């Protein structure tokens, strides 16, 4: 099931339920908003095998800040009972990818995909 709403609206639905997998597309959200969502994740996960992931594009044009946000995300997820593994992808982006895009939002040589699960 794909929930096509802002998360703040989706959580108001009393029939939302829980999920085996939750993926949050965080594009254009700042870390403060992402952290608020993190706090809601444990109630959305459906048991010990459920997983959570999100688009980790925070500071996607600055290697140092990207690493800072990666660690901060991991610590905040850990504080709510989730362990996180990071999977590196190395996109081969050409200038053509960004043609027609006002501002590049990604320019780093690697992209990290987080996969979190509840610690039991």
JSON list of C-alpha atoms in Angstrom, two decimals:
[
{"chain": "A", "resi": 1, "resn": "UNK", "atom": "CA", "xyz": [0.00, 0.00, 0.00]},
{"chain": "A", "resi": 2, "resn": "UNK", "atom": "CA", "xyz": [1.30, 3.45, -0.90]},
{"chain": "A", "resi": 3, "resn": "UNK", "atom": "CA", "xyz": [0.07, 6.27, 1.29]},
{"chain": "A", "resi": 4, "resn": "UNK", "atom": "CA", "xyz": [0.13, 9.41, -0.85]},
{"chain": "A", "resi": 5, "resn": "UNK", "atom": "CA", "xyz": [-0.27, 12.06, 1.81]},
{"chain": "A", "resi": 6, "resn": "UNK", "atom": "CA", "xyz": [1.93, 14.17, 3.97]},
{"chain": "A", "resi": 7, "resn": "UNK", "atom": "CA", "xyz": [2.89, 12.01, 6.92]},
{"chain": "A", "resi": 8, "resn": "UNK", "atom": "CA", "xyz": [1.30, 14.44, 9.36]},
{"chain": "A", "resi": 9, "resn": "UNK", "atom": "CA", "xyz": [-2.04, 13.90, 7.59]},
{"chain": "A", "resi": 10, "resn": "UNK", "atom": "CA", "xyz": [-1.64, 10.13, 7.22]},
{"chain": "A", "resi": 11, "resn": "UNK", "atom": "CA", "xyz": [-1.04, 9.65, 10.95]},
{"chain": "A", "resi": 12, "resn": "UNK", "atom": "CA", "xyz": [-4.42, 11.24, 11.70]},
{"chain": "A", "resi": 13, "resn": "UNK", "atom": "CA", "xyz": [-6.21, 8.34, 9.96]},
{"chain": "A", "resi": 14, "resn": "UNK", "atom": "CA", "xyz": [-7.42, 5.96, 12.72]},
{"chain": "A", "resi": 15, "resn": "UNK", "atom": "CA", "xyz": [-7.41, 3.08, 10.21]},
{"chain": "A", "resi": 16, "resn": "UNK", "atom": "CA", "xyz": [-3.82, 3.59, 9.07]},
{"chain": "A", "resi": 17, "resn": "UNK", "atom": "CA", "xyz": [-2.57, 0.47, 10.86]},
{"chain": "A", "resi": 18, "resn": "UNK", "atom": "CA", "xyz": [0.99, -0.84, 10.79]},
{"chain": "A", "resi": 19, "resn": "UNK", "atom": "CA", "xyz": [3.27, -1.98, 7.99]},
{"chain": "A", "resi": 20, "resn": "UNK", "atom": "CA", "xyz": [5.92, -4.57, 7.15]},
{"chain": "A", "resi": 21, "resn": "UNK", "atom": "CA", "xyz": [7.92, -1.85, 5.38]},
{"chain": "A", "resi": 22, "resn": "UNK", "atom": "CA", "xyz": [7.81, 1.93, 5.75]},
{"chain": "A", "resi": 23, "resn": "UNK", "atom": "CA", "xyz": [9.69, 4.11, 3.26]},
{"chain": "A", "resi": 24, "resn": "UNK", "atom": "CA", "xyz": [9.63, 7.86, 3.74]},
{"chain": "A", "resi": 25, "resn": "UNK", "atom": "CA", "xyz": [10.48, 10.12, 0.81]},
{"chain": "A", "resi": 26, "resn": "UNK", "atom": "CA", "xyz": [12.00, 13.04, 2.67]},
{"chain": "A", "resi": 27, "resn": "UNK", "atom": "CA", "xyz": [12.78, 15.24, -0.30]},
{"chain": "A", "resi": 28, "resn": "UNK", "atom": "CA", "xyz": [12.41, 18.92, 0.65]},
{"chain": "A", "resi": 29, "resn": "UNK", "atom": "CA", "xyz": [12.06, 18.16, 4.36]},
{"chain": "A", "resi": 30, "resn": "UNK", "atom": "CA", "xyz": [14.66, 19.42, 6.80]},
{"chain": "A", "resi": 31, "resn": "UNK", "atom": "CA", "xyz": [16.16, 17.29, 9.55]},
{"chain": "A", "resi": 32, "resn": "UNK", "atom": "CA", "xyz": [13.82, 18.68, 12.21]},
{"chain": "A", "resi": 33, "resn": "UNK", "atom": "CA", "xyz": [10.83, 17.30, 10.26]},
{"chain": "A", "resi": 34, "resn": "UNK", "atom": "CA", "xyz": [12.56, 13.98, 9.64]},
{"chain": "A", "resi": 35, "resn": "UNK", "atom": "CA", "xyz": [13.29, 13.62, 13.36]},
{"chain": "A", "resi": 36, "resn": "UNK", "atom": "CA", "xyz": [9.61, 14.20, 14.15]},
{"chain": "A", "resi": 37, "resn": "UNK", "atom": "CA", "xyz": [8.74, 11.38, 11.75]},
{"chain": "A", "resi": 38, "resn": "UNK", "atom": "CA", "xyz": [11.37, 9.10, 13.30]},
{"chain": "A", "resi": 39, "resn": "UNK", "atom": "CA", "xyz": [9.54, 9.41, 16.62]},
{"chain": "A", "resi": 40, "resn": "UNK", "atom": "CA", "xyz": [6.39, 7.97, 14.97]},
{"chain": "A", "resi": 41, "resn": "UNK", "atom": "CA", "xyz": [8.09, 5.04, 13.22]},
{"chain": "A", "resi": 42, "resn": "UNK", "atom": "CA", "xyz": [7.99, 2.40, 16.01]},
{"chain": "A", "resi": 43, "resn": "UNK", "atom": "CA", "xyz": [4.18, 2.55, 16.11]},
{"chain": "A", "resi": 44, "resn": "UNK", "atom": "CA", "xyz": [4.03, 2.09, 12.32]},
{"chain": "A", "resi": 45, "resn": "UNK", "atom": "CA", "xyz": [6.17, -1.04, 12.18]},
{"chain": "A", "resi": 46, "resn": "UNK", "atom": "CA", "xyz": [4.33, -4.37, 12.16]},
{"chain": "A", "resi": 47, "resn": "UNK", "atom": "CA", "xyz": [6.50, -6.66, 14.26]},
{"chain": "A", "resi": 48, "resn": "UNK", "atom": "CA", "xyz": [10.12, -7.72, 14.56]},
{"chain": "A", "resi": 49, "resn": "UNK", "atom": "CA", "xyz": [10.72, -8.31, 10.85]},
{"chain": "A", "resi": 50, "resn": "UNK", "atom": "CA", "xyz": [9.35, -4.93, 9.75]},
{"chain": "A", "resi": 51, "resn": "UNK", "atom": "CA", "xyz": [11.76, -2.46, 8.16]},
{"chain": "A", "resi": 52, "resn": "UNK", "atom": "CA", "xyz": [12.04, 1.31, 7.82]},
{"chain": "A", "resi": 53, "resn": "UNK", "atom": "CA", "xyz": [13.96, 3.36, 5.27]},
{"chain": "A", "resi": 54, "resn": "UNK", "atom": "CA", "xyz": [13.99, 6.91, 3.96]},
{"chain": "A", "resi": 55, "resn": "UNK", "atom": "CA", "xyz": [15.47, 9.03, 1.19]},
{"chain": "A", "resi": 56, "resn": "UNK", "atom": "CA", "xyz": [18.71, 10.23, 2.77]},
{"chain": "A", "resi": 57, "resn": "UNK", "atom": "CA", "xyz": [19.44, 13.27, 0.65]},
{"chain": "A", "resi": 58, "resn": "UNK", "atom": "CA", "xyz": [20.32, 15.58, 3.52]},
{"chain": "A", "resi": 59, "resn": "UNK", "atom": "CA", "xyz": [23.29, 17.71, 2.41]},
{"chain": "A", "resi": 60, "resn": "UNK", "atom": "CA", "xyz": [23.60, 15.67, -0.79]},
{"chain": "A", "resi": 61, "resn": "UNK", "atom": "CA", "xyz": [26.09, 18.15, -2.20]},
{"chain": "A", "resi": 62, "resn": "UNK", "atom": "CA", "xyz": [28.46, 18.33, 0.79]},
{"chain": "A", "resi": 63, "resn": "UNK", "atom": "CA", "xyz": [30.41, 15.21, 1.78]},
{"chain": "A", "resi": 64, "resn": "UNK", "atom": "CA", "xyz": [31.20, 16.36, 5.34]},
{"chain": "A", "resi": 65, "resn": "UNK", "atom": "CA", "xyz": [27.63, 17.40, 6.18]},
{"chain": "A", "resi": 66, "resn": "UNK", "atom": "CA", "xyz": [26.24, 14.25, 4.55]},
{"chain": "A", "resi": 67, "resn": "UNK", "atom": "CA", "xyz": [28.34, 12.15, 6.93]},
{"chain": "A", "resi": 68, "resn": "UNK", "atom": "CA", "xyz": [27.19, 14.29, 9.88]},
{"chain": "A", "resi": 69, "resn": "UNK", "atom": "CA", "xyz": [23.51, 13.78, 8.97]},
{"chain": "A", "resi": 70, "resn": "UNK", "atom": "CA", "xyz": [24.15, 10.06, 8.44]},
{"chain": "A", "resi": 71, "resn": "UNK", "atom": "CA", "xyz": [25.53, 9.68, 11.96]},
{"chain": "A", "resi": 72, "resn": "UNK", "atom": "CA", "xyz": [22.88, 11.94, 13.49]},
{"chain": "A", "resi": 73, "resn": "UNK", "atom": "CA", "xyz": [20.12, 9.90, 11.82]},
{"chain": "A", "resi": 74, "resn": "UNK", "atom": "CA", "xyz": [21.63, 6.66, 13.07]},
{"chain": "A", "resi": 75, "resn": "UNK", "atom": "CA", "xyz": [21.87, 7.98, 16.64]},
{"chain": "A", "resi": 76, "resn": "UNK", "atom": "CA", "xyz": [18.31, 9.33, 16.62]},
{"chain": "A", "resi": 77, "resn": "UNK", "atom": "CA", "xyz": [16.97, 6.04, 15.24]},
{"chain": "A", "resi": 78, "resn": "UNK", "atom": "CA", "xyz": [18.97, 4.17, 17.88]},
{"chain": "A", "resi": 79, "resn": "UNK", "atom": "CA", "xyz": [17.40, 6.33, 20.59]},
{"chain": "A", "resi": 80, "resn": "UNK", "atom": "CA", "xyz": [13.91, 5.10, 19.59]},
{"chain": "A", "resi": 81, "resn": "UNK", "atom": "CA", "xyz": [14.98, 1.45, 19.47]},
{"chain": "A", "resi": 82, "resn": "UNK", "atom": "CA", "xyz": [15.97, 0.96, 15.82]},
{"chain": "A", "resi": 83, "resn": "UNK", "atom": "CA", "xyz": [19.25, -0.41, 14.54]},
{"chain": "A", "resi": 84, "resn": "UNK", "atom": "CA", "xyz": [20.33, 0.79, 11.10]},
{"chain": "A", "resi": 85, "resn": "UNK", "atom": "CA", "xyz": [22.47, -0.68, 8.35]},
{"chain": "A", "resi": 86, "resn": "UNK", "atom": "CA", "xyz": [23.65, 1.61, 5.57]},
{"chain": "A", "resi": 87, "resn": "UNK", "atom": "CA", "xyz": [23.93, 0.37, 1.98]},
{"chain": "A", "resi": 88, "resn": "UNK", "atom": "CA", "xyz": [26.10, 2.37, -0.41]},
{"chain": "A", "resi": 89, "resn": "UNK", "atom": "CA", "xyz": [25.08, 2.98, -4.00]},
{"chain": "A", "resi": 90, "resn": "UNK", "atom": "CA", "xyz": [27.43, 4.74, -6.40]},
{"chain": "A", "resi": 91, "resn": "UNK", "atom": "CA", "xyz": [25.27, 6.57, -8.97]},
{"chain": "A", "resi": 92, "resn": "UNK", "atom": "CA", "xyz": [26.81, 7.47, -12.30]},
{"chain": "A", "resi": 93, "resn": "UNK", "atom": "CA", "xyz": [25.25, 10.89, -12.80]},
{"chain": "A", "resi": 94, "resn": "UNK", "atom": "CA", "xyz": [25.90, 12.86, -15.96]},
{"chain": "A", "resi": 95, "resn": "UNK", "atom": "CA", "xyz": [25.12, 16.50, -16.66]},
{"chain": "A", "resi": 96, "resn": "UNK", "atom": "CA", "xyz": [22.16, 15.34, -18.73]},
{"chain": "A", "resi": 97, "resn": "UNK", "atom": "CA", "xyz": [20.47, 13.98, -15.59]},
{"chain": "A", "resi": 98, "resn": "UNK", "atom": "CA", "xyz": [20.18, 17.52, -14.25]},
{"chain": "A", "resi": 99, "resn": "UNK", "atom": "CA", "xyz": [19.10, 19.19, -17.51]},
{"chain": "A", "resi": 100, "resn": "UNK", "atom": "CA", "xyz": [15.94, 21.17, -16.81]},
{"chain": "A", "resi": 101, "resn": "UNK", "atom": "CA", "xyz": [16.38, 20.88, -13.04]},
{"chain": "A", "resi": 102, "resn": "UNK", "atom": "CA", "xyz": [16.70, 24.22, -11.29]},
{"chain": "A", "resi": 103, "resn": "UNK", "atom": "CA", "xyz": [19.17, 23.04, -8.64]},
{"chain": "A", "resi": 104, "resn": "UNK", "atom": "CA", "xyz": [21.14, 19.82, -8.31]},
{"chain": "A", "resi": 105, "resn": "UNK", "atom": "CA", "xyz": [20.22, 18.11, -5.07]},
{"chain": "A", "resi": 106, "resn": "UNK", "atom": "CA", "xyz": [22.80, 15.36, -5.38]},
{"chain": "A", "resi": 107, "resn": "UNK", "atom": "CA", "xyz": [26.45, 15.51, -6.43]},
{"chain": "A", "resi": 108, "resn": "UNK", "atom": "CA", "xyz": [28.29, 13.10, -4.12]},
{"chain": "A", "resi": 109, "resn": "UNK", "atom": "CA", "xyz": [30.00, 9.93, -5.41]},
{"chain": "A", "resi": 110, "resn": "UNK", "atom": "CA", "xyz": [27.94, 7.70, -3.10]},
{"chain": "A", "resi": 111, "resn": "UNK", "atom": "CA", "xyz": [24.38, 7.53, -1.86]},
{"chain": "A", "resi": 112, "resn": "UNK", "atom": "CA", "xyz": [23.58, 5.75, 1.41]},
{"chain": "A", "resi": 113, "resn": "UNK", "atom": "CA", "xyz": [20.35, 3.81, 1.78]},
{"chain": "A", "resi": 114, "resn": "UNK", "atom": "CA", "xyz": [19.37, 3.20, 5.41]},
{"chain": "A", "resi": 115, "resn": "UNK", "atom": "CA", "xyz": [17.51, 0.04, 6.43]},
{"chain": "A", "resi": 116, "resn": "UNK", "atom": "CA", "xyz": [16.35, 0.07, 10.05]},
{"chain": "A", "resi": 117, "resn": "UNK", "atom": "CA", "xyz": [14.61, -2.49, 12.21]},
{"chain": "A", "resi": 118, "resn": "UNK", "atom": "CA", "xyz": [13.47, -2.63, 15.81]},
{"chain": "A", "resi": 119, "resn": "UNK", "atom": "CA", "xyz": [15.99, -3.89, 18.34]},
{"chain": "A", "resi": 120, "resn": "UNK", "atom": "CA", "xyz": [14.53, -6.83, 20.24]}
]
